[in-house]
mmCIF file of C-alpha atoms in Angstrom:
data_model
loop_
_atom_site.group_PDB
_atom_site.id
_atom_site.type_symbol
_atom_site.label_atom_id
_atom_site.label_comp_id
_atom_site.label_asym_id
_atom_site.label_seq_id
_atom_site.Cartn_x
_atom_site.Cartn_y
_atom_site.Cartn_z
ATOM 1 C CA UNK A 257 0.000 0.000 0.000
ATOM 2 C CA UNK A 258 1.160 3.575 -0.819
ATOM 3 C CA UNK A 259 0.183 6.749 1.077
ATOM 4 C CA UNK A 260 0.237 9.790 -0.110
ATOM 5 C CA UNK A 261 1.785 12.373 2.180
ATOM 6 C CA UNK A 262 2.624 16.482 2.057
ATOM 7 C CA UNK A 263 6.000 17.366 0.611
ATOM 8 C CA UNK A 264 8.851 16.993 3.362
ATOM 9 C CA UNK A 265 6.769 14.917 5.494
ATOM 10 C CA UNK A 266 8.310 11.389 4.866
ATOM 11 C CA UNK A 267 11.250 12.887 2.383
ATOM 12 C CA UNK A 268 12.366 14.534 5.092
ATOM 13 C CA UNK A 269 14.089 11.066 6.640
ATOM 14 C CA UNK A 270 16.022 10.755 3.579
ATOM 15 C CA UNK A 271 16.907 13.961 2.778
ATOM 16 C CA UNK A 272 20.216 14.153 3.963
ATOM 17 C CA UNK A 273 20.788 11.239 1.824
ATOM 18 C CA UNK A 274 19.294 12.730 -1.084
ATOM 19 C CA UNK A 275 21.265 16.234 -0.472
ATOM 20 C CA UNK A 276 24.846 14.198 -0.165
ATOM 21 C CA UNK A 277 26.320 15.621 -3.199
ATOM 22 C CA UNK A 278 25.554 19.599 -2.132
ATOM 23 C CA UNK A 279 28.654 21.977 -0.941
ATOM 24 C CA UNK A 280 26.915 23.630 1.757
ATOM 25 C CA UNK A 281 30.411 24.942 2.481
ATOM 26 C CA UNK A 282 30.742 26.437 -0.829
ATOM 27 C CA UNK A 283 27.028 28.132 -0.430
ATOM 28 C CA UNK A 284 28.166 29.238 2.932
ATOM 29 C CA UNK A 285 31.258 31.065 1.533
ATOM 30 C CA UNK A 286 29.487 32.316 -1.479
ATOM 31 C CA UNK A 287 26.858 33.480 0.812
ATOM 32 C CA UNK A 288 29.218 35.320 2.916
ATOM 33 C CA UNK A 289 30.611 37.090 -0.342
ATOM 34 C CA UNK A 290 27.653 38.192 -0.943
ATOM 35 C CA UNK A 291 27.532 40.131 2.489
ATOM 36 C CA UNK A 292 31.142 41.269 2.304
ATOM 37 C CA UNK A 293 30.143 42.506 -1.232
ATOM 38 C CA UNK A 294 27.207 44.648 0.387
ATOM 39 C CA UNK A 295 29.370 46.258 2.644
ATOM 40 C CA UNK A 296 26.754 45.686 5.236
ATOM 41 C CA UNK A 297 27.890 44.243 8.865
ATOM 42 C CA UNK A 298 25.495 41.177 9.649
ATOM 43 C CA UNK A 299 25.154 39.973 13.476
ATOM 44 C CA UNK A 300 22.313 38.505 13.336
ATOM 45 C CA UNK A 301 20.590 35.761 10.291
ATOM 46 C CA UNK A 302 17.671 34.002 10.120
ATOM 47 C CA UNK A 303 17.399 30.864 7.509
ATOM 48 C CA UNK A 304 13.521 31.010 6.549
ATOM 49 C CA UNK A 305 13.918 27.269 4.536
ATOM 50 C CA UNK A 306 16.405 25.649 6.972
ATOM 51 C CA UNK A 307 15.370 22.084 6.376
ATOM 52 C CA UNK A 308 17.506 19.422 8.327
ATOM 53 C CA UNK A 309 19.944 22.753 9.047
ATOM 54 C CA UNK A 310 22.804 21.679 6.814
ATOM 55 C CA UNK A 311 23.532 24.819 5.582
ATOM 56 C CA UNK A 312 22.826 26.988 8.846
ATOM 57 C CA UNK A 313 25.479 24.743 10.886
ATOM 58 C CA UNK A 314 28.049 26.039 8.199
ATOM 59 C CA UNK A 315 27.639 29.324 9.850
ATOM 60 C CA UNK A 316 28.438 28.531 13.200
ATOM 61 C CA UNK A 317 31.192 30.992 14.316
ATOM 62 C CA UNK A 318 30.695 33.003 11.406
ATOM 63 C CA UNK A 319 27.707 35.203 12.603
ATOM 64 C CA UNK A 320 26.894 35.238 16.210
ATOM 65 C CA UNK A 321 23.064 35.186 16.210
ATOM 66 C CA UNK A 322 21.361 32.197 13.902
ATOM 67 C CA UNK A 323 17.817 30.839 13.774
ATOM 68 C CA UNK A 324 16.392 28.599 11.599
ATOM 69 C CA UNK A 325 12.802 27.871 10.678
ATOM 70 C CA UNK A 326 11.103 25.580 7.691
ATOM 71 C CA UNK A 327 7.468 24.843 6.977
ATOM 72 C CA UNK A 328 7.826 21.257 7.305
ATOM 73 C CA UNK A 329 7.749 19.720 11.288
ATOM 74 C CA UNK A 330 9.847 16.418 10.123
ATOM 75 C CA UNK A 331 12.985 18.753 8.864
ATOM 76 C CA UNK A 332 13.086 21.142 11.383
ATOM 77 C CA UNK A 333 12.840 17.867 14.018
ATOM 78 C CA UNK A 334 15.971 16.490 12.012
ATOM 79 C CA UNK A 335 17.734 20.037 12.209
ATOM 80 C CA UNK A 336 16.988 19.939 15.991
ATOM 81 C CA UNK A 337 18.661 16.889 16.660
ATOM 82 C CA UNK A 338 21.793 17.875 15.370
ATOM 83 C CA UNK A 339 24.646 18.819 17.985
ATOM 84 C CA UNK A 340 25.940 21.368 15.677
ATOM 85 C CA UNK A 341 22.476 23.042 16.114
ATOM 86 C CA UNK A 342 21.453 22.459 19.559
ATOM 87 C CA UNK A 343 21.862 25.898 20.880
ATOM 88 C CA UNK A 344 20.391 27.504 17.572
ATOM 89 C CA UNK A 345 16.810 28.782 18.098
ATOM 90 C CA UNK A 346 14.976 25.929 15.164
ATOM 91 C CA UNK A 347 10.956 26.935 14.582
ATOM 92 C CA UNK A 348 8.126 25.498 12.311
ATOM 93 C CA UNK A 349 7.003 28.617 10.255
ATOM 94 C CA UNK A 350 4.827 30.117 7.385
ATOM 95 C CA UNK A 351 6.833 32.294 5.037
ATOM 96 C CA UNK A 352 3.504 34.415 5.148
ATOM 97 C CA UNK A 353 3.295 34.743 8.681
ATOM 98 C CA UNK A 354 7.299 34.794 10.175
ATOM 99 C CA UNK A 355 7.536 34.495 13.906
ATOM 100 C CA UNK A 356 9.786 37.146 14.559
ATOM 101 C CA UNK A 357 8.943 40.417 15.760
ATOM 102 C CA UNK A 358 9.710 43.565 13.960
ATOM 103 C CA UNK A 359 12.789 44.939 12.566
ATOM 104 C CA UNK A 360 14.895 42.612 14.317
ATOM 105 C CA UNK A 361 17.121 40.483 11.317
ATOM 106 C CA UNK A 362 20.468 41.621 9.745
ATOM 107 C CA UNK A 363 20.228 39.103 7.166
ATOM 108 C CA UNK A 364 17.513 36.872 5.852
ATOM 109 C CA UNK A 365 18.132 33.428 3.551
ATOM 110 C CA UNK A 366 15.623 31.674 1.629
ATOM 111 C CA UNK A 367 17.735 29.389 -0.529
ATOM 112 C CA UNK A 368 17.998 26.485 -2.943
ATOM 113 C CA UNK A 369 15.456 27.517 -4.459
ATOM 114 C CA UNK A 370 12.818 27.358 -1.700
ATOM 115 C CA UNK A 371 10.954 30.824 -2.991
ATOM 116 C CA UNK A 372 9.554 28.908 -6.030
ATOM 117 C CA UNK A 373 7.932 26.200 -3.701
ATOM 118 C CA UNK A 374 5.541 29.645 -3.473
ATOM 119 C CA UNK A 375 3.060 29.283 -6.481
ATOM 120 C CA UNK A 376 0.864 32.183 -5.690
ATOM 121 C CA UNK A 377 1.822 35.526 -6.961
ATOM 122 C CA UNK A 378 -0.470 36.939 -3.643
ATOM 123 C CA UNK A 379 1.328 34.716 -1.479
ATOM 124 C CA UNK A 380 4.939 35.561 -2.778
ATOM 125 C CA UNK A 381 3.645 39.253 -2.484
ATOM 126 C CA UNK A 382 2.922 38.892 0.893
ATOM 127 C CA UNK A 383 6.670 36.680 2.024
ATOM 128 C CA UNK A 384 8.417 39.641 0.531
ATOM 129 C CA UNK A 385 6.624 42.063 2.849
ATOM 130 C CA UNK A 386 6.886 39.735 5.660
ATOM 131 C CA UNK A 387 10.391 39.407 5.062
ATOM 132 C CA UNK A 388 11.017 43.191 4.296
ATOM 133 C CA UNK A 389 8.887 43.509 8.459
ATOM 134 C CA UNK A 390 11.712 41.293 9.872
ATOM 135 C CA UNK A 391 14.357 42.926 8.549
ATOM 136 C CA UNK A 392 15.990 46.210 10.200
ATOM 137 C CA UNK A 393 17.075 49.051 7.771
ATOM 138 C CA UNK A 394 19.252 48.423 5.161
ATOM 139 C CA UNK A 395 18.613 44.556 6.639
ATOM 140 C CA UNK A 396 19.550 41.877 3.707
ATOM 141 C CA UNK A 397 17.512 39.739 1.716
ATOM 142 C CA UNK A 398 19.090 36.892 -0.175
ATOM 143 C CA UNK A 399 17.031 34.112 -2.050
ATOM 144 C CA UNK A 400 18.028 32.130 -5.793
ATOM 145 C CA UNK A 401 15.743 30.683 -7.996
ATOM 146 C CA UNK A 402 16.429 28.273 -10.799
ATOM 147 C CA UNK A 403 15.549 29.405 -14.143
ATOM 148 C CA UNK A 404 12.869 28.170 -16.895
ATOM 149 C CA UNK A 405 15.463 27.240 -19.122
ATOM 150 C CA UNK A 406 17.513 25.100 -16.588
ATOM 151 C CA UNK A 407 14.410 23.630 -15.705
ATOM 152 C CA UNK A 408 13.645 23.071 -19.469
ATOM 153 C CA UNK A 409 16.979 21.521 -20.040
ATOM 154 C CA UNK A 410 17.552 19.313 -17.431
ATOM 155 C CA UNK A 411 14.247 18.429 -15.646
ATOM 156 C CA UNK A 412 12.048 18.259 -18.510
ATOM 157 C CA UNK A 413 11.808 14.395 -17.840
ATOM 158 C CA UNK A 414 14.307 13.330 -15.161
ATOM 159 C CA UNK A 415 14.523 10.575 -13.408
ATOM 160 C CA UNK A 416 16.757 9.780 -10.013
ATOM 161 C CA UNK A 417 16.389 6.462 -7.969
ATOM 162 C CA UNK A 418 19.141 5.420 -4.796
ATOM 163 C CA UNK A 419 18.447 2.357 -2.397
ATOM 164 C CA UNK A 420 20.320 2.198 0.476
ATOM 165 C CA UNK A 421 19.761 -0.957 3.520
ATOM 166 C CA UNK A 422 15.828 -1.421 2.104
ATOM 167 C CA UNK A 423 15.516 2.600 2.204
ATOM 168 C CA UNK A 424 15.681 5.077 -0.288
ATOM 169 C CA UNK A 425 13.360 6.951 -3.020
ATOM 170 C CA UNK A 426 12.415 7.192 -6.679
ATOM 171 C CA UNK A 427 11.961 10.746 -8.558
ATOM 172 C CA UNK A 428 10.595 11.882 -11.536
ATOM 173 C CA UNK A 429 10.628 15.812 -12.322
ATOM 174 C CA UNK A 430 8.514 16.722 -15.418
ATOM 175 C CA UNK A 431 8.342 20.827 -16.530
ATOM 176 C CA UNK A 432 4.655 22.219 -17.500
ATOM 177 C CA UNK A 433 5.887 24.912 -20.199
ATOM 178 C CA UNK A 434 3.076 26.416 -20.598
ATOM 179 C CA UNK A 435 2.523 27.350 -17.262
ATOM 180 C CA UNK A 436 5.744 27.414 -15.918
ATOM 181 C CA UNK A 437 5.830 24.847 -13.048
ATOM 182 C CA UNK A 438 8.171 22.081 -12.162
ATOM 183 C CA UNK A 439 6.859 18.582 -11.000
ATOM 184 C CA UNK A 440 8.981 16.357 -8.576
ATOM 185 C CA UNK A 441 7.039 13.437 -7.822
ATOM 186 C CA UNK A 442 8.553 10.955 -5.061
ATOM 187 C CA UNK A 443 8.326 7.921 -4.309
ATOM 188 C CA UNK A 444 10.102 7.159 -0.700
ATOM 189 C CA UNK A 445 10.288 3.519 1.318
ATOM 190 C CA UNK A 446 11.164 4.037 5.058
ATOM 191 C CA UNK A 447 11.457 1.300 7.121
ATOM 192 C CA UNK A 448 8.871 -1.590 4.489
ATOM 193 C CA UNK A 449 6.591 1.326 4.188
ATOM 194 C CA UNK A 450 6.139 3.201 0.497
ATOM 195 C CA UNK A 451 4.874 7.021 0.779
ATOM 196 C CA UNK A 452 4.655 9.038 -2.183
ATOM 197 C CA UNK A 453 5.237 13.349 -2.387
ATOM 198 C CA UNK A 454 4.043 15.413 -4.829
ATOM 199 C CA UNK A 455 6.375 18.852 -5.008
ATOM 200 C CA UNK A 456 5.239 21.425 -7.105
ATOM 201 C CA UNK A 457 6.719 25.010 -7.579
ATOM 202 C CA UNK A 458 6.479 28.037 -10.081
ATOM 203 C CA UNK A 459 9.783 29.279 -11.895
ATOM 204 C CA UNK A 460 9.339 32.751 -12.060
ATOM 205 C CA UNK A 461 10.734 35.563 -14.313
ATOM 206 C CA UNK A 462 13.946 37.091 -13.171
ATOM 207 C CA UNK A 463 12.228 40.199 -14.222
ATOM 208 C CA UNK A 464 8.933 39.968 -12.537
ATOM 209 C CA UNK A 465 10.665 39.184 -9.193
ATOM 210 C CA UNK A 466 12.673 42.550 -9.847
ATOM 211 C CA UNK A 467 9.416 44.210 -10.102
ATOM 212 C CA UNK A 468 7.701 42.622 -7.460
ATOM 213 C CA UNK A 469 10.730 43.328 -5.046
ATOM 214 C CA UNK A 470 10.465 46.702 -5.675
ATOM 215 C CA UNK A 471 7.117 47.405 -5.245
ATOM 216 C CA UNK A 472 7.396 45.660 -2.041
ATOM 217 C CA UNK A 473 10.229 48.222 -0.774
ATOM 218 C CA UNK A 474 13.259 46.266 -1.909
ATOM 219 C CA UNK A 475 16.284 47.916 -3.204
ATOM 220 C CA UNK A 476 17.372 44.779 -5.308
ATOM 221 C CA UNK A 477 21.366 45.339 -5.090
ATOM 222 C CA UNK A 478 22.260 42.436 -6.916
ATOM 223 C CA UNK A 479 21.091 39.966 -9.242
ATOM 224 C CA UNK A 480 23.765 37.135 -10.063
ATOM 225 C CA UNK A 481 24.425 34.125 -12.678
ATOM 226 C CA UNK A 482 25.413 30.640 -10.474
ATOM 227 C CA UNK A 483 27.646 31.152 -7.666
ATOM 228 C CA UNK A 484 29.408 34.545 -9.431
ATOM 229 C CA UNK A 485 29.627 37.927 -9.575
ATOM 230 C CA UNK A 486 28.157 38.082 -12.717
ATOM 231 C CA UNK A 487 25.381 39.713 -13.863
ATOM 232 C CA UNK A 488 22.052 36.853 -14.281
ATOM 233 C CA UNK A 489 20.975 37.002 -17.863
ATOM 234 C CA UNK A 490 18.836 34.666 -19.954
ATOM 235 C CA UNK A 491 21.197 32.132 -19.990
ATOM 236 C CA UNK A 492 21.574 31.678 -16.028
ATOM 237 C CA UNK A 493 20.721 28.526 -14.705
ATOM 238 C CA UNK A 494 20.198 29.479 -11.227
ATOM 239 C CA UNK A 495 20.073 33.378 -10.284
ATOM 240 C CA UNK A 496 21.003 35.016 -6.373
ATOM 241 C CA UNK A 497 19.391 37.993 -5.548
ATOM 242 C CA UNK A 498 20.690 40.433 -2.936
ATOM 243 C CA UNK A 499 18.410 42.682 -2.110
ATOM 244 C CA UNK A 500 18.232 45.388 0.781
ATOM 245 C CA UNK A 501 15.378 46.762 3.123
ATOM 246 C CA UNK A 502 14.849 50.270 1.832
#
């Protein structure tokens, strides 16, 4: 028997697994580039899509004040067990409705491309002003999204699969073009039992996020190709946005 479940609820146990191959390191340091590149001092950053915390432990002793919150229960219950995290404030959250009081954020993350998970032009209207709330002045906002052609090119019809001790998961990614959303459908066995995800997000325009950023008082500072300094363009795969709280 298969059971359907909500995205991150049974992936969650695999994850780490799954996410083997990422430099969170690298992300870290690019990350931190970004910052130095700002010229803006950051004491205190909050990852909004922490997952299992993977990334956020990578910036242990390089900011002093870290929290970490996610919309799914199971990964922030996997970030929470980590030692590396165990003094690190971890919270289940909705982007929409960020537990944090005014003004209070130097820096705010929402990475690997977590903003598309967002398929709601009113609801990503309404994260950017909840994130812009958080933020103090001149506070720092920095998200990525993947592109429609890197999701035309290499998840048009993409299939994944790793077993591991009876445990593992299946995926097949499939690209609506005509109304620009990505499909990862998962198929996940924990422990004899088979659970299947559906994920779904929207790949958005590099220019209507500009747009939308600005209208919700964003000064977008930066908007760069992969992991450079270089200017995103309409070949970029994945695209980093820095963008400060006017």
């Amino acid at each position: 028997m298969t059971n359907k479940t909500a995205p991150y609820h049974q992936l969650a146990h695999v994850y780490d697994r799954m996410m083997s191959h990422v430099d969170y390191r690298g992300w870290r340091d690019y990350i931190l580039q970004l910052i130095d590149a700002s010229g803006k001092t950051v004491d205190s950053l909050v990852d909004l899509s922490c997952g299992t915390g993977n990334l956020l432990s990578f910036f242990k002793g390089k900011i002093r004040n870290l929290a970490g919150c996610d919309s799914s229960r199971e990964m922030i219950e996997i970030a929470a067990g980590k030692r590396a995290l165990s003094k690190t404030p971890l919270f289940v959250n909705d982007i929409t409705q960020i537990a944090i009081a005014a003004e209070q954020v130097d820096c705010a993350l929402f990475l690997y491309d977590s903003l598309n998970y967002i398929t709601e032009s009113s609801s990503l209207e309404k994260c950017f002003k909840e994130v812009r709330r958080i933020l103090k002045i001149n506070g720092m906002f920095i998200f990525d999204v993947v592109s429609i052609r890197h999701c035309r090119e290499y998840y048009a019809d993409f299939h994944e699969s790793e077993y591991w001790g009876g445990e593992g998961y299946t995926r097949h990614s499939y690209f609506d073009t005509k109304n620009s959303i990505q499909h990862n459908d998962f198929r996940i066995v924990i422990r004899g039992r088979t659970f299947e995800e559906q994920h779904i997000q929207k790949i958005y325009s590099q220019s209507d996020l500009e747009k939308m950023l600005i209208n919700c008082g964003f000064l977008v500072y930066g908007m760069y190709d992969e992991f450079t300094s270089d200017a995103a363009g309409e070949e970029s795969g994945r695209i980093h946005f820095l963008c400060i709280k006017k």
